[in-house]
PDB file of C-alpha atoms in Angstrom:
ATOM      1  CA  GLU A   1       0.315 -17.745   7.608  1.00 78.00           C
ATOM      2  CA  PRO A   2       3.505 -15.701   7.257  1.00 83.00           C
ATOM      3  CA  GLU A   3       3.156 -12.006   7.810  1.00 94.00           C
ATOM      4  CA  VAL A   4       5.144  -8.804   7.853  1.00 97.00           C
ATOM      5  CA  THR A   5       5.755  -7.496  11.353  1.00 97.00           C
ATOM      6  CA  GLN A   6       6.711  -3.936  12.391  1.00 98.00           C
ATOM      7  CA  THR A   7       7.953  -2.370  15.581  1.00 97.00           C
ATOM      8  CA  PRO A   8       7.146  -0.209  17.395  1.00 97.00           C
ATOM      9  CA  SER A   9       3.454   0.169  16.730  1.00 97.00           C
ATOM     10  CA  HIS A  10       3.602   3.785  17.877  1.00 97.00           C
ATOM     11  CA  GLN A  11       6.593   6.104  18.153  1.00 97.00           C
ATOM     12  CA  VAL A  12       6.458   9.590  19.607  1.00 98.00           C
ATOM     13  CA  THR A  13       9.484  11.782  19.101  1.00 98.00           C
ATOM     14  CA  GLN A  14      10.570  15.375  19.320  1.00 97.00           C
ATOM     15  CA  MET A  15      11.272  17.382  16.178  1.00 97.00           C
ATOM     16  CA  GLY A  16      14.894  17.029  15.131  1.00 97.00           C
ATOM     17  CA  GLN A  17      15.367  13.632  16.719  1.00 98.00           C
ATOM     18  CA  GLU A  18      16.379  10.515  14.842  1.00 98.00           C
ATOM     19  CA  VAL A  19      13.971   7.563  14.642  1.00 98.00           C
ATOM     20  CA  ILE A  20      14.426   4.039  13.400  1.00 98.00           C
ATOM     21  CA  LEU A  21      11.399   2.057  12.297  1.00 98.00           C
ATOM     22  CA  ARG A  22      11.855  -1.703  12.141  1.00 97.00           C
ATOM     23  CA  CYS A  23      10.312  -4.354   9.945  1.00 97.00           C
ATOM     24  CA  VAL A  24      10.620  -8.067   9.572  1.00 97.00           C
ATOM     25  CA  PRO A  25       9.497  -8.997   6.033  1.00 96.00           C
ATOM     26  CA  ILE A  26       8.045 -12.380   5.099  1.00 95.00           C
ATOM     27  CA  SER A  27      10.957 -14.763   5.280  1.00 92.00           C
ATOM     28  CA  ASN A  28      11.251 -15.946   1.632  1.00 90.00           C
ATOM     29  CA  HIS A  29      10.503 -12.563   0.145  1.00 94.00           C
ATOM     30  CA  LEU A  30      13.229 -10.711  -1.742  1.00 92.00           C
ATOM     31  CA  TYR A  31      11.735  -7.277  -2.351  1.00 94.00           C
ATOM     32  CA  PHE A  32      11.102  -4.810   0.425  1.00 96.00           C
ATOM     33  CA  TYR A  33       9.298  -1.504   0.517  1.00 97.00           C
ATOM     34  CA  TRP A  34       8.404   1.436   2.710  1.00 98.00           C
ATOM     35  CA  TYR A  35       5.240   3.460   2.272  1.00 98.00           C
ATOM     36  CA  ARG A  36       3.684   6.151   4.376  1.00 98.00           C
ATOM     37  CA  GLN A  37       0.164   7.442   4.849  1.00 98.00           C
ATOM     38  CA  ILE A  38      -0.495  10.835   6.339  1.00 97.00           C
ATOM     39  CA  LEU A  39      -3.830  10.900   8.154  1.00 95.00           C
ATOM     40  CA  GLY A  40      -6.674  11.179   5.655  1.00 93.00           C
ATOM     41  CA  GLN A  41      -4.399  11.002   2.646  1.00 95.00           C
ATOM     42  CA  LYS A  42      -3.226   8.433   0.059  1.00 96.00           C
ATOM     43  CA  VAL A  43      -0.728   5.696   0.712  1.00 97.00           C
ATOM     44  CA  GLU A  44       2.543   7.003  -0.789  1.00 97.00           C
ATOM     45  CA  PHE A  45       5.550   5.059  -1.910  1.00 96.00           C
ATOM     46  CA  LEU A  46       8.884   5.914  -0.286  1.00 97.00           C
ATOM     47  CA  VAL A  47      11.449   3.365  -1.348  1.00 97.00           C
ATOM     48  CA  SER A  48      11.983  -0.117  -2.707  1.00 95.00           C
ATOM     49  CA  PHE A  49      14.945  -2.338  -1.879  1.00 94.00           C
ATOM     50  CA  TYR A  50      16.247  -5.422  -3.605  1.00 92.00           C
ATOM     51  CA  ASN A  51      19.530  -7.299  -3.495  1.00 90.00           C
ATOM     52  CA  ASN A  52      20.858  -5.038  -0.726  1.00 91.00           C
ATOM     53  CA  GLU A  53      20.353  -1.829  -2.587  1.00 93.00           C
ATOM     54  CA  ILE A  54      17.698   0.769  -3.275  1.00 95.00           C
ATOM     55  CA  SER A  55      15.807   0.026  -6.510  1.00 93.00           C
ATOM     56  CA  GLU A  56      13.643   3.121  -6.565  1.00 93.00           C
ATOM     57  CA  LYS A  57      12.860   6.042  -4.297  1.00 94.00           C
ATOM     58  CA  SER A  58      10.293   8.764  -4.440  1.00 94.00           C
ATOM     59  CA  GLU A  59      10.720  12.521  -4.055  1.00 94.00           C
ATOM     60  CA  ILE A  60       9.687  12.177  -0.412  1.00 95.00           C
ATOM     61  CA  PHE A  61      12.678   9.978   0.268  1.00 96.00           C
ATOM     62  CA  ASP A  62      15.261  12.717   0.621  1.00 94.00           C
ATOM     63  CA  ASP A  63      18.637  12.785   2.374  1.00 95.00           C
ATOM     64  CA  GLN A  64      16.929  12.610   5.772  1.00 96.00           C
ATOM     65  CA  PHE A  65      15.774   9.066   5.031  1.00 97.00           C
ATOM     66  CA  SER A  66      17.819   5.890   4.755  1.00 97.00           C
ATOM     67  CA  VAL A  67      17.074   2.189   4.688  1.00 97.00           C
ATOM     68  CA  GLU A  68      19.122  -0.757   5.728  1.00 95.00           C
ATOM     69  CA  ARG A  69      18.933  -4.544   5.884  1.00 93.00           C
ATOM     70  CA  PRO A  70      21.296  -5.072   8.824  1.00 88.00           C
ATOM     71  CA  ASP A  71      20.867  -8.815   8.908  1.00 88.00           C
ATOM     72  CA  GLY A  72      18.956 -11.605   7.210  1.00 80.00           C
ATOM     73  CA  SER A  73      15.625 -10.754   8.698  1.00 88.00           C
ATOM     74  CA  ASN A  74      15.283  -7.029   9.556  1.00 94.00           C
ATOM     75  CA  PHE A  75      14.620  -4.107   7.278  1.00 96.00           C
ATOM     76  CA  THR A  76      14.813  -0.624   8.794  1.00 97.00           C
ATOM     77  CA  LEU A  77      13.825   2.908   7.851  1.00 98.00           C
ATOM     78  CA  LYS A  78      15.773   5.692   9.533  1.00 98.00           C
ATOM     79  CA  ILE A  79      14.691   9.331   9.616  1.00 98.00           C
ATOM     80  CA  ARG A  80      17.702  11.365  10.616  1.00 96.00           C
ATOM     81  CA  SER A  81      16.137  14.591  11.806  1.00 95.00           C
ATOM     82  CA  THR A  82      12.380  14.376  12.084  1.00 97.00           C
ATOM     83  CA  LYS A  83      10.061  17.166  11.085  1.00 96.00           C
ATOM     84  CA  LEU A  84       6.468  17.796  12.107  1.00 97.00           C
ATOM     85  CA  GLU A  85       5.354  16.803   8.581  1.00 96.00           C
ATOM     86  CA  ASP A  86       6.933  13.336   9.037  1.00 97.00           C
ATOM     87  CA  SER A  87       4.026  12.452  11.298  1.00 98.00           C
ATOM     88  CA  ALA A  88       2.261   9.591   9.512  1.00 98.00           C
ATOM     89  CA  MET A  89       1.662   5.839   9.470  1.00 98.00           C
ATOM     90  CA  TYR A  90       4.674   4.070   8.014  1.00 98.00           C
ATOM     91  CA  PHE A  91       4.037   0.738   6.366  1.00 98.00           C
ATOM     92  CA  CYS A  92       6.631  -1.844   5.470  1.00 98.00           C
ATOM     93  CA  ALA A  93       5.776  -4.292   2.694  1.00 97.00           C
ATOM     94  CA  SER A  94       7.452  -7.253   1.017  1.00 96.00           C
ATOM     95  CA  SER A  95       6.924  -9.345  -2.083  1.00 94.00           C
ATOM     96  CA  SER A  96       8.472 -12.505  -3.484  1.00 92.00           C
ATOM     97  CA  GLY A  97       8.900 -11.138  -6.973  1.00 85.00           C
ATOM     98  CA  GLY A  98       9.112  -7.762  -8.593  1.00 80.00           C
ATOM     99  CA  GLY A  99       5.533  -7.520  -9.882  1.00 79.00           C
ATOM    100  CA  ASP A 100       4.042  -9.793  -7.293  1.00 87.00           C
ATOM    101  CA  THR A 101       1.615  -8.918  -4.551  1.00 92.00           C
ATOM    102  CA  GLN A 102       3.046  -6.726  -1.819  1.00 95.00           C
ATOM    103  CA  TYR A 103       2.017  -7.731   1.679  1.00 96.00           C
ATOM    104  CA  PHE A 104       1.864  -4.965   4.203  1.00 97.00           C
ATOM    105  CA  GLY A 105       2.790  -4.927   7.852  1.00 98.00           C
ATOM    106  CA  PRO A 106       0.544  -3.403  10.518  1.00 98.00           C
ATOM    107  CA  GLY A 107       2.335  -0.084  10.393  1.00 98.00           C
ATOM    108  CA  THR A 108       4.139   2.218  12.792  1.00 98.00           C
ATOM    109  CA  ARG A 109       2.346   5.421  13.741  1.00 98.00           C
ATOM    110  CA  LEU A 110       5.005   8.137  14.005  1.00 98.00           C
ATOM    111  CA  THR A 111       4.087  11.278  15.896  1.00 98.00           C
ATOM    112  CA  VAL A 112       6.545  14.154  15.765  1.00 98.00           C
ATOM    113  CA  LEU A 113       6.005  16.862  18.411  1.00 97.00           C
TER     114      LEU A 113
ATOM    115  CA  GLN B   1       2.613  12.382 -13.152  1.00 67.00           C
ATOM    116  CA  LYS B   2       1.233   8.901 -12.797  1.00 74.00           C
ATOM    117  CA  GLU B   3      -2.200   9.048 -11.205  1.00 91.00           C
ATOM    118  CA  VAL B   4      -4.730   6.582  -9.891  1.00 96.00           C
ATOM    119  CA  GLU B   5      -8.177   8.016  -9.393  1.00 96.00           C
ATOM    120  CA  GLN B   6     -11.065   6.708  -7.300  1.00 96.00           C
ATOM    121  CA  ASN B   7     -14.334   8.217  -6.196  1.00 93.00           C
ATOM    122  CA  SER B   8     -13.881   8.902  -2.505  1.00 90.00           C
ATOM    123  CA  GLY B   9     -17.459   8.028  -1.645  1.00 91.00           C
ATOM    124  CA  PRO B  10     -18.931   7.122   0.670  1.00 95.00           C
ATOM    125  CA  LEU B  11     -20.673   4.474  -1.405  1.00 96.00           C
ATOM    126  CA  SER B  12     -23.586   3.221   0.585  1.00 97.00           C
ATOM    127  CA  VAL B  13     -25.240  -0.136  -0.270  1.00 97.00           C
ATOM    128  CA  PRO B  14     -27.738  -2.294   1.628  1.00 97.00           C
ATOM    129  CA  GLU B  15     -26.682  -5.612   3.009  1.00 97.00           C
ATOM    130  CA  GLY B  16     -26.872  -8.309   0.329  1.00 97.00           C
ATOM    131  CA  ALA B  17     -26.524  -5.912  -2.583  1.00 97.00           C
ATOM    132  CA  ILE B  18     -23.683  -5.679  -5.086  1.00 97.00           C
ATOM    133  CA  ALA B  19     -21.108  -2.944  -4.472  1.00 97.00           C
ATOM    134  CA  SER B  20     -19.274  -1.644  -7.523  1.00 97.00           C
ATOM    135  CA  LEU B  21     -15.991   0.178  -7.004  1.00 98.00           C
ATOM    136  CA  ASN B  22     -14.137   1.882  -9.839  1.00 97.00           C
ATOM    137  CA  CYS B  23     -10.644   3.054 -10.545  1.00 97.00           C
ATOM    138  CA  THR B  24      -8.875   4.735 -13.453  1.00 97.00           C
ATOM    139  CA  TYR B  25      -5.129   5.036 -13.986  1.00 96.00           C
ATOM    140  CA  SER B  26      -3.016   7.226 -16.209  1.00 94.00           C
ATOM    141  CA  ASP B  27       0.142   5.155 -16.785  1.00 90.00           C
ATOM    142  CA  ARG B  28      -0.336   2.952 -19.845  1.00 89.00           C
ATOM    143  CA  GLY B  29       2.750   1.012 -18.831  1.00 87.00           C
ATOM    144  CA  SER B  30       0.996  -0.324 -15.717  1.00 90.00           C
ATOM    145  CA  GLN B  31       1.058  -4.093 -15.645  1.00 90.00           C
ATOM    146  CA  SER B  32      -0.283  -5.268 -12.292  1.00 92.00           C
ATOM    147  CA  PHE B  33      -3.429  -4.102 -10.588  1.00 95.00           C
ATOM    148  CA  PHE B  34      -4.400  -4.636  -6.995  1.00 96.00           C
ATOM    149  CA  TRP B  35      -7.357  -4.051  -4.737  1.00 98.00           C
ATOM    150  CA  TYR B  36      -6.625  -3.601  -1.044  1.00 98.00           C
ATOM    151  CA  ARG B  37      -9.068  -3.154   1.789  1.00 98.00           C
ATOM    152  CA  GLN B  38      -8.166  -0.787   4.599  1.00 97.00           C
ATOM    153  CA  TYR B  39     -10.054  -0.504   7.858  1.00 97.00           C
ATOM    154  CA  SER B  40      -9.623   2.710   9.768  1.00 94.00           C
ATOM    155  CA  GLY B  41      -6.243   2.908  11.454  1.00 93.00           C
ATOM    156  CA  LYS B  42      -5.098  -0.384   9.931  1.00 95.00           C
ATOM    157  CA  SER B  43      -2.823  -1.403   7.096  1.00 97.00           C
ATOM    158  CA  PRO B  44      -3.881  -2.274   3.545  1.00 97.00           C
ATOM    159  CA  GLU B  45      -4.990  -5.887   3.211  1.00 96.00           C
ATOM    160  CA  LEU B  46      -4.976  -7.569  -0.196  1.00 96.00           C
ATOM    161  CA  ILE B  47      -8.345  -8.442  -1.673  1.00 96.00           C
ATOM    162  CA  MET B  48      -7.420  -9.348  -5.241  1.00 95.00           C
ATOM    163  CA  PHE B  49      -4.913  -8.801  -7.992  1.00 95.00           C
ATOM    164  CA  ILE B  50      -5.406  -8.898 -11.724  1.00 96.00           C
ATOM    165  CA  TYR B  51      -2.885  -8.785 -14.547  1.00 93.00           C
ATOM    166  CA  SER B  52      -4.860  -9.526 -17.733  1.00 94.00           C
ATOM    167  CA  ASN B  53      -7.826  -7.920 -19.397  1.00 96.00           C
ATOM    168  CA  GLY B  54     -11.176  -9.396 -18.440  1.00 96.00           C
ATOM    169  CA  ASP B  55     -12.738 -10.637 -15.231  1.00 96.00           C
ATOM    170  CA  LYS B  56     -11.259 -12.508 -12.374  1.00 97.00           C
ATOM    171  CA  GLU B  57     -13.462 -14.006  -9.667  1.00 97.00           C
ATOM    172  CA  ASP B  58     -12.564 -14.998  -6.134  1.00 96.00           C
ATOM    173  CA  GLY B  59     -15.494 -15.875  -3.906  1.00 97.00           C
ATOM    174  CA  ARG B  60     -17.749 -12.808  -3.565  1.00 97.00           C
ATOM    175  CA  PHE B  61     -15.207 -10.580  -5.280  1.00 98.00           C
ATOM    176  CA  THR B  62     -14.765 -10.001  -9.000  1.00 98.00           C
ATOM    177  CA  ALA B  63     -12.033  -7.762 -10.417  1.00 98.00           C
ATOM    178  CA  GLN B  64     -12.398  -6.394 -13.919  1.00 98.00           C
ATOM    179  CA  LEU B  65      -9.613  -4.920 -16.017  1.00 97.00           C
ATOM    180  CA  ASN B  66      -9.792  -2.964 -19.277  1.00 97.00           C
ATOM    181  CA  LYS B  67      -6.353  -1.810 -20.250  1.00 95.00           C
ATOM    182  CA  ALA B  68      -7.544   0.004 -23.395  1.00 95.00           C
ATOM    183  CA  SER B  69      -9.808   2.185 -21.228  1.00 95.00           C
ATOM    184  CA  GLN B  70      -7.293   2.248 -18.312  1.00 96.00           C
ATOM    185  CA  TYR B  71      -9.998   1.120 -16.021  1.00 96.00           C
ATOM    186  CA  VAL B  72     -10.154  -1.450 -13.229  1.00 98.00           C
ATOM    187  CA  SER B  73     -13.135  -2.254 -11.049  1.00 98.00           C
ATOM    188  CA  LEU B  74     -14.078  -4.400  -8.087  1.00 98.00           C
ATOM    189  CA  LEU B  75     -17.503  -5.955  -7.597  1.00 98.00           C
ATOM    190  CA  ILE B  76     -18.506  -7.241  -4.190  1.00 98.00           C
ATOM    191  CA  ARG B  77     -21.522  -9.523  -4.287  1.00 98.00           C
ATOM    192  CA  ASP B  78     -23.770 -10.156  -1.278  1.00 98.00           C
ATOM    193  CA  SER B  79     -22.215  -7.223   0.586  1.00 98.00           C
ATOM    194  CA  GLN B  80     -21.957  -7.640   4.320  1.00 97.00           C
ATOM    195  CA  PRO B  81     -21.590  -4.983   7.053  1.00 97.00           C
ATOM    196  CA  SER B  82     -18.104  -6.364   7.663  1.00 96.00           C
ATOM    197  CA  ASP B  83     -17.163  -5.248   4.116  1.00 97.00           C
ATOM    198  CA  SER B  84     -17.511  -1.652   5.274  1.00 97.00           C
ATOM    199  CA  ALA B  85     -14.049  -0.223   4.802  1.00 97.00           C
ATOM    200  CA  THR B  86     -11.983   1.895   2.409  1.00 98.00           C
ATOM    201  CA  TYR B  87     -11.023   0.071  -0.794  1.00 98.00           C
ATOM    202  CA  LEU B  88      -7.715   1.084  -2.322  1.00 98.00           C
ATOM    203  CA  CYS B  89      -6.826   0.563  -5.968  1.00 98.00           C
ATOM    204  CA  ALA B  90      -3.124   0.228  -6.620  1.00 96.00           C
ATOM    205  CA  VAL B  91      -1.166  -0.192  -9.841  1.00 95.00           C
ATOM    206  CA  ASN B  92       2.375  -1.328 -10.511  1.00 90.00           C
ATOM    207  CA  ARG B  93       4.718  -0.824 -13.414  1.00 79.00           C
ATOM    208  CA  VAL B  94       7.016  -3.804 -13.073  1.00 70.00           C
ATOM    209  CA  GLY B  95      10.637  -2.793 -13.202  1.00 69.00           C
ATOM    210  CA  ALA B  96      10.151   0.786 -11.994  1.00 66.00           C
ATOM    211  CA  GLY B  97      11.292  -0.281  -8.574  1.00 75.00           C
ATOM    212  CA  ASN B  98       7.976  -2.123  -8.391  1.00 85.00           C
ATOM    213  CA  MET B  99       6.431   0.837  -6.658  1.00 90.00           C
ATOM    214  CA  LEU B 100       2.719   0.683  -6.097  1.00 93.00           C
ATOM    215  CA  THR B 101       0.797   3.849  -6.936  1.00 94.00           C
ATOM    216  CA  PHE B 102      -2.370   4.062  -4.829  1.00 97.00           C
ATOM    217  CA  GLY B 103      -5.619   5.803  -5.432  1.00 97.00           C
ATOM    218  CA  GLY B 104      -7.215   7.775  -2.626  1.00 96.00           C
ATOM    219  CA  GLY B 105      -9.659   4.961  -1.898  1.00 97.00           C
ATOM    220  CA  THR B 106     -13.411   4.598  -1.914  1.00 97.00           C
ATOM    221  CA  ARG B 107     -15.189   4.332   1.403  1.00 97.00           C
ATOM    222  CA  LEU B 108     -17.821   1.615   1.308  1.00 98.00           C
ATOM    223  CA  MET B 109     -20.643   1.501   3.844  1.00 98.00           C
ATOM    224  CA  VAL B 110     -22.850  -1.584   3.922  1.00 97.00           C
ATOM    225  CA  LYS B 111     -26.043  -0.912   5.867  1.00 96.00           C
ATOM    226  CA  PRO B 112     -27.759  -3.832   7.660  1.00 94.00           C
TER     227      PRO B 112
END
């Protein structure tokens, strides 16, 4: 069964450093998403991406964040200068259609020290 | 602000019983409704989706949607200890970037 994959599973970084989280969405999916979940809190939407551009972004997704689909399979989330409060699980998701089910990857746990 | 509300629980049921999980949402434009299961430290895993008013059954799971009352529920029949997890309700307004808005989840504990 096709699945979303994410690397790394755990990333530890120093405050102020740049991190890139990587995702490989399900191969025939066209819509891609990033969500995050701070420990003990709700899953929160960050950004959606379709047709090589951002469709929607939340207030969380400020200038420190960017997304890219550098090739036909990868979808990345970059945080330019990490803050302590960026520590969270980051989930990538993909869907075949706009209102269709979003399938989540296993997540990357980001720890900012 | 678009909100999705769930009772955080824990909801404790004995093995074999029916577990009933509820969710309300504030955005009347919501069109797609999803139930995800999340084990501790893991990612959300789809249980069911529902788009139309009424009931939708899939094995031991039944999703119920009432758009007039802005209410969606999940029933789990013959609950098993392996069903113990946090159940997340999520809603989607198609076209608004297709973002899912999640509730805080209800923790279900099924006691053997």
